[in-house]
CSV table of N, CA and C in Angstrom, one decimal:
chain,number,residue,atom,x,y,z
A,5,MET,N,-89.0,-36.7,237.5
A,5,MET,CA,-88.9,-37.0,236.5
A,5,MET,C,-87.4,-37.1,236.0
A,6,SER,N,-87.3,-38.6,235.5
A,6,SER,CA,-86.0,-38.7,234.9
A,6,SER,C,-85.8,-37.7,233.7
A,7,LYS,N,-84.3,-37.7,233.5
A,7,LYS,CA,-83.8,-36.6,232.0
A,7,LYS,C,-84.7,-37.4,230.7
A,8,LEU,N,-84.7,-38.7,230.9
A,8,LEU,CA,-84.9,-39.2,228.8
A,8,LEU,C,-86.5,-38.9,229.1
A,9,ILE,N,-87.7,-39.0,230.2
A,9,ILE,CA,-88.8,-38.5,229.9
A,9,ILE,C,-88.9,-37.3,229.9
A,10,ILE,N,-88.3,-36.1,230.5
A,10,ILE,CA,-88.3,-34.7,230.2
A,10,ILE,C,-88.1,-34.5,228.6
A,11,HIS,N,-86.7,-35.2,228.2
A,11,HIS,CA,-86.3,-35.4,227.0
A,11,HIS,C,-87.3,-35.6,225.8
A,12,LEU,N,-88.3,-36.9,226.0
A,12,LEU,CA,-89.1,-36.8,225.2
A,12,LEU,C,-90.3,-36.4,224.9
A,13,LEU,N,-90.9,-35.8,226.3
A,13,LEU,CA,-91.6,-34.9,226.4
A,13,LEU,C,-91.2,-33.3,225.3
A,14,LEU,N,-90.3,-32.9,225.8
A,14,LEU,CA,-90.2,-31.8,225.0
A,14,LEU,C,-89.9,-32.2,223.3
A,15,VAL,N,-89.3,-33.5,223.2
A,15,VAL,CA,-89.3,-33.5,221.3
A,15,VAL,C,-90.5,-33.7,221.2
A,16,ALA,N,-91.8,-34.3,222.1
A,16,ALA,CA,-93.2,-34.7,221.1
A,16,ALA,C,-94.0,-33.0,221.6
A,17,ILE,N,-93.5,-32.1,222.0
A,17,ILE,CA,-94.1,-30.9,222.3
A,17,ILE,C,-93.7,-30.0,220.8
A,18,MET,N,-92.2,-30.2,221.1
A,18,MET,CA,-91.7,-29.5,219.7
A,18,MET,C,-91.4,-29.7,218.4
A,19,THR,N,-92.0,-30.9,218.4
A,19,THR,CA,-92.0,-31.5,216.8
A,19,THR,C,-93.3,-31.5,216.2
A,20,PRO,N,-93.6,-31.0,214.8
A,20,PRO,CA,-94.9,-30.7,214.3
A,20,PRO,C,-95.4,-31.8,214.0
A,21,ALA,N,-96.7,-32.0,213.9
A,21,ALA,CA,-97.4,-33.3,213.8
A,21,ALA,C,-97.3,-33.9,212.6
A,22,THR,N,-96.8,-34.9,212.4
A,22,THR,CA,-96.3,-35.5,210.6
A,22,THR,C,-97.6,-36.7,210.5
A,23,THR,N,-98.3,-36.6,211.4
A,23,THR,CA,-99.0,-38.1,211.2
A,23,THR,C,-100.7,-37.4,210.4
A,24,ILE,N,-100.6,-36.3,210.2
A,24,ILE,CA,-101.7,-35.5,209.5
A,24,ILE,C,-101.9,-35.6,208.3
A,25,ILE,N,-103.0,-36.0,207.3
A,25,ILE,CA,-102.5,-36.5,206.1
A,25,ILE,C,-102.4,-35.3,205.4
A,26,ASN,N,-102.0,-35.2,204.3
A,26,ASN,CA,-102.2,-33.9,203.3
A,26,ASN,C,-103.0,-34.1,202.2
A,27,THR,N,-104.1,-33.5,202.5
A,27,THR,CA,-104.9,-33.9,201.5
A,27,THR,C,-104.6,-32.9,199.6
A,28,ASP,N,-103.9,-32.2,200.3
A,28,ASP,CA,-103.4,-31.2,199.2
A,28,ASP,C,-102.6,-32.2,197.9
A,29,LYS,N,-102.0,-33.0,198.9
A,29,LYS,CA,-100.9,-33.8,197.5
A,29,LYS,C,-101.7,-34.2,196.3
A,30,GLU,N,-101.3,-34.1,195.2
A,30,GLU,CA,-101.7,-34.8,194.1
A,30,GLU,C,-101.3,-36.2,193.6
A,31,VAL,N,-101.9,-36.8,193.6
A,31,VAL,CA,-102.1,-38.5,193.6
A,31,VAL,C,-102.8,-38.8,191.8
A,32,TYR,N,-102.2,-40.1,191.5
A,32,TYR,CA,-103.2,-40.2,189.8
A,32,TYR,C,-103.6,-41.4,190.1
A,33,ILE,N,-104.9,-41.2,189.3
A,33,ILE,CA,-105.6,-42.3,189.1
A,33,ILE,C,-105.8,-43.0,187.9
A,34,CYS,N,-106.3,-43.9,187.8
A,34,CYS,CA,-107.0,-44.4,186.1
A,34,CYS,C,-108.5,-44.2,186.3
A,35,ASN,N,-109.3,-43.5,185.1
A,35,ASN,CA,-110.6,-43.5,185.1
A,35,ASN,C,-111.4,-44.7,184.4
A,36,GLY,N,-110.9,-45.6,184.4
A,36,GLY,CA,-111.7,-46.7,183.7
A,36,GLY,C,-112.5,-47.2,184.6
A,37,PRO,N,-113.6,-47.9,184.0
A,37,PRO,CA,-115.0,-48.3,184.7
A,37,PRO,C,-114.7,-49.1,186.2
A,38,HIS,N,-113.2,-49.7,186.2
A,38,HIS,CA,-113.3,-50.8,187.3
A,38,HIS,C,-112.1,-49.9,188.3
A,39,SER,N,-111.5,-49.1,188.1
A,39,SER,CA,-110.9,-48.5,189.0
A,39,SER,C,-111.2,-48.2,189.8
A,40,LYS,N,-110.5,-48.6,190.6
A,40,LYS,CA,-110.6,-48.1,192.5
A,40,LYS,C,-109.7,-47.5,193.6
A,41,ARG,N,-108.6,-47.7,192.9
A,41,ARG,CA,-107.2,-47.3,193.8
A,41,ARG,C,-106.9,-45.7,193.0
A,42,TYR,N,-106.2,-45.3,194.0
A,42,TYR,CA,-105.4,-44.1,193.6
A,42,TYR,C,-103.7,-44.6,193.9
A,43,HIS,N,-102.7,-43.6,193.0
A,43,HIS,CA,-101.3,-43.9,192.5
A,43,HIS,C,-100.6,-42.7,193.7
A,44,TYR,N,-99.2,-42.9,194.2
A,44,TYR,CA,-98.7,-42.0,194.2
A,44,TYR,C,-97.9,-41.2,193.4
A,45,HIS,N,-97.5,-42.5,192.6
A,45,HIS,CA,-96.5,-42.3,191.2
A,45,HIS,C,-96.8,-42.4,189.5
A,46,LYS,N,-96.8,-41.8,188.7
A,46,LYS,CA,-97.3,-42.2,187.7
A,46,LYS,C,-97.6,-43.0,186.9
A,47,HIS,N,-96.3,-44.0,187.6
A,47,HIS,CA,-95.6,-45.0,186.7
A,47,HIS,C,-95.9,-46.5,187.6
A,48,CYS,N,-97.0,-46.2,188.1
A,48,CYS,CA,-96.7,-47.2,189.5
A,48,CYS,C,-97.6,-48.5,188.2
A,49,ARG,N,-97.0,-49.7,188.9
A,49,ARG,CA,-97.1,-50.9,188.6
A,49,ARG,C,-98.8,-51.3,188.6
A,50,GLY,N,-99.2,-50.9,189.3
A,50,GLY,CA,-101.0,-50.8,189.3
A,50,GLY,C,-101.4,-49.9,188.5
A,51,LEU,N,-100.8,-48.8,187.7
A,51,LEU,CA,-101.3,-48.2,186.6
A,51,LEU,C,-101.1,-48.9,185.1
A,52,SER,N,-100.5,-50.0,185.2
A,52,SER,CA,-99.8,-50.4,184.0
A,52,SER,C,-101.2,-50.9,182.9
A,53,LYS,N,-101.9,-51.7,183.6
A,53,LYS,CA,-103.1,-51.8,182.6
A,53,LYS,C,-104.4,-50.9,182.3
A,54,CYS,N,-104.2,-49.5,182.7
A,54,CYS,CA,-105.6,-48.7,182.7
A,54,CYS,C,-106.2,-48.7,181.3
A,55,SER,N,-107.3,-49.1,181.0
A,55,SER,CA,-107.4,-48.7,179.9
A,55,SER,C,-108.1,-48.0,179.3
A,56,THR,N,-108.0,-46.6,180.0
A,56,THR,CA,-108.1,-45.2,180.2
A,56,THR,C,-107.0,-44.2,180.0
A,57,TYR,N,-107.3,-43.2,180.2
A,57,TYR,CA,-105.9,-41.9,180.4
A,57,TYR,C,-105.7,-42.3,181.8
A,58,ILE,N,-104.7,-42.0,182.2
A,58,ILE,CA,-104.5,-41.2,183.9
A,58,ILE,C,-104.3,-40.0,184.3
A,59,TYR,N,-104.7,-39.8,185.3
A,59,TYR,CA,-105.2,-38.5,185.3
A,59,TYR,C,-104.8,-38.1,186.9
A,60,LYS,N,-104.4,-36.9,187.2
A,60,LYS,CA,-103.7,-36.6,188.3
A,60,LYS,C,-104.5,-35.4,188.8
A,61,VAL,N,-105.3,-36.0,190.2
A,61,VAL,CA,-106.4,-35.2,191.3
A,61,VAL,C,-105.7,-35.3,192.5
A,62,SER,N,-106.2,-34.2,193.4
A,62,SER,CA,-106.0,-33.8,194.8
A,62,SER,C,-106.2,-35.5,195.4
A,63,LEU,N,-105.8,-35.5,196.5
A,63,LEU,CA,-105.9,-36.8,197.4
A,63,LEU,C,-107.3,-36.7,198.0
A,64,LYS,N,-107.4,-35.5,198.5
A,64,LYS,CA,-108.8,-35.5,198.9
A,64,LYS,C,-110.0,-35.9,198.2
A,65,LYS,N,-109.8,-35.2,196.2
A,65,LYS,CA,-110.8,-36.1,195.6
A,65,LYS,C,-110.7,-37.4,195.3
A,66,ALA,N,-109.5,-38.2,195.3
A,66,ALA,CA,-109.4,-39.4,195.0
A,66,ALA,C,-110.3,-40.4,196.3
A,67,LYS,N,-110.2,-39.4,197.6
A,67,LYS,CA,-110.9,-40.5,199.0
A,67,LYS,C,-112.2,-40.3,198.7
A,68,GLU,N,-112.2,-38.9,198.3
A,68,GLU,CA,-114.1,-38.6,197.9
A,68,GLU,C,-114.8,-39.9,197.1
A,69,GLU,N,-114.0,-39.9,195.8
A,69,GLU,CA,-114.4,-40.6,195.4
A,69,GLU,C,-114.3,-42.3,195.7
A,70,GLY,N,-114.1,-42.7,196.9
A,70,GLY,CA,-114.1,-43.8,198.0
A,70,GLY,C,-113.2,-44.9,197.3
A,71,ARG,N,-111.5,-44.1,196.6
A,71,ARG,CA,-110.4,-44.7,196.1
A,71,ARG,C,-109.8,-45.3,197.2
A,72,THR,N,-108.8,-46.0,197.2
A,72,THR,CA,-108.3,-46.5,198.5
A,72,THR,C,-106.5,-46.6,197.6
A,73,LEU,N,-105.4,-46.6,198.5
A,73,LEU,CA,-104.1,-46.7,198.1
A,73,LEU,C,-103.9,-47.7,197.7
A,74,CYS,N,-103.1,-47.9,196.5
A,74,CYS,CA,-103.2,-49.0,195.5
A,74,CYS,C,-101.6,-49.5,196.4
A,75,GLY,N,-102.5,-51.3,196.4
A,75,GLY,CA,-101.0,-52.3,196.9
A,75,GLY,C,-99.5,-52.2,197.3
A,76,TRP,N,-99.3,-51.8,195.5
A,76,TRP,CA,-98.4,-51.6,195.3
A,76,TRP,C,-97.6,-50.6,195.6
A,77,GLU,N,-97.8,-49.6,196.2
A,77,GLU,CA,-97.3,-48.1,196.9
A,77,GLU,C,-97.4,-48.5,198.6
A,78,LYS,N,-97.8,-49.6,198.9
A,78,LYS,CA,-97.9,-49.1,200.3
A,78,LYS,C,-96.1,-49.8,200.8
């Protein structure tokens, strides 16, 4: 095996998995009747027209409600 391949394998083994989604993370949602998104930032542009209150919930709860990430946050 080349040194590069061995190095890459060692890095892959020693690096913690960073692709796991942290569902304990808190996100922001608008509780309006037409709200379908969640937001990482309370002052996201996507929350500017929220007709009700903005709530902080867990990412897991937001996903359980069928919400998806706001397009401005991508």
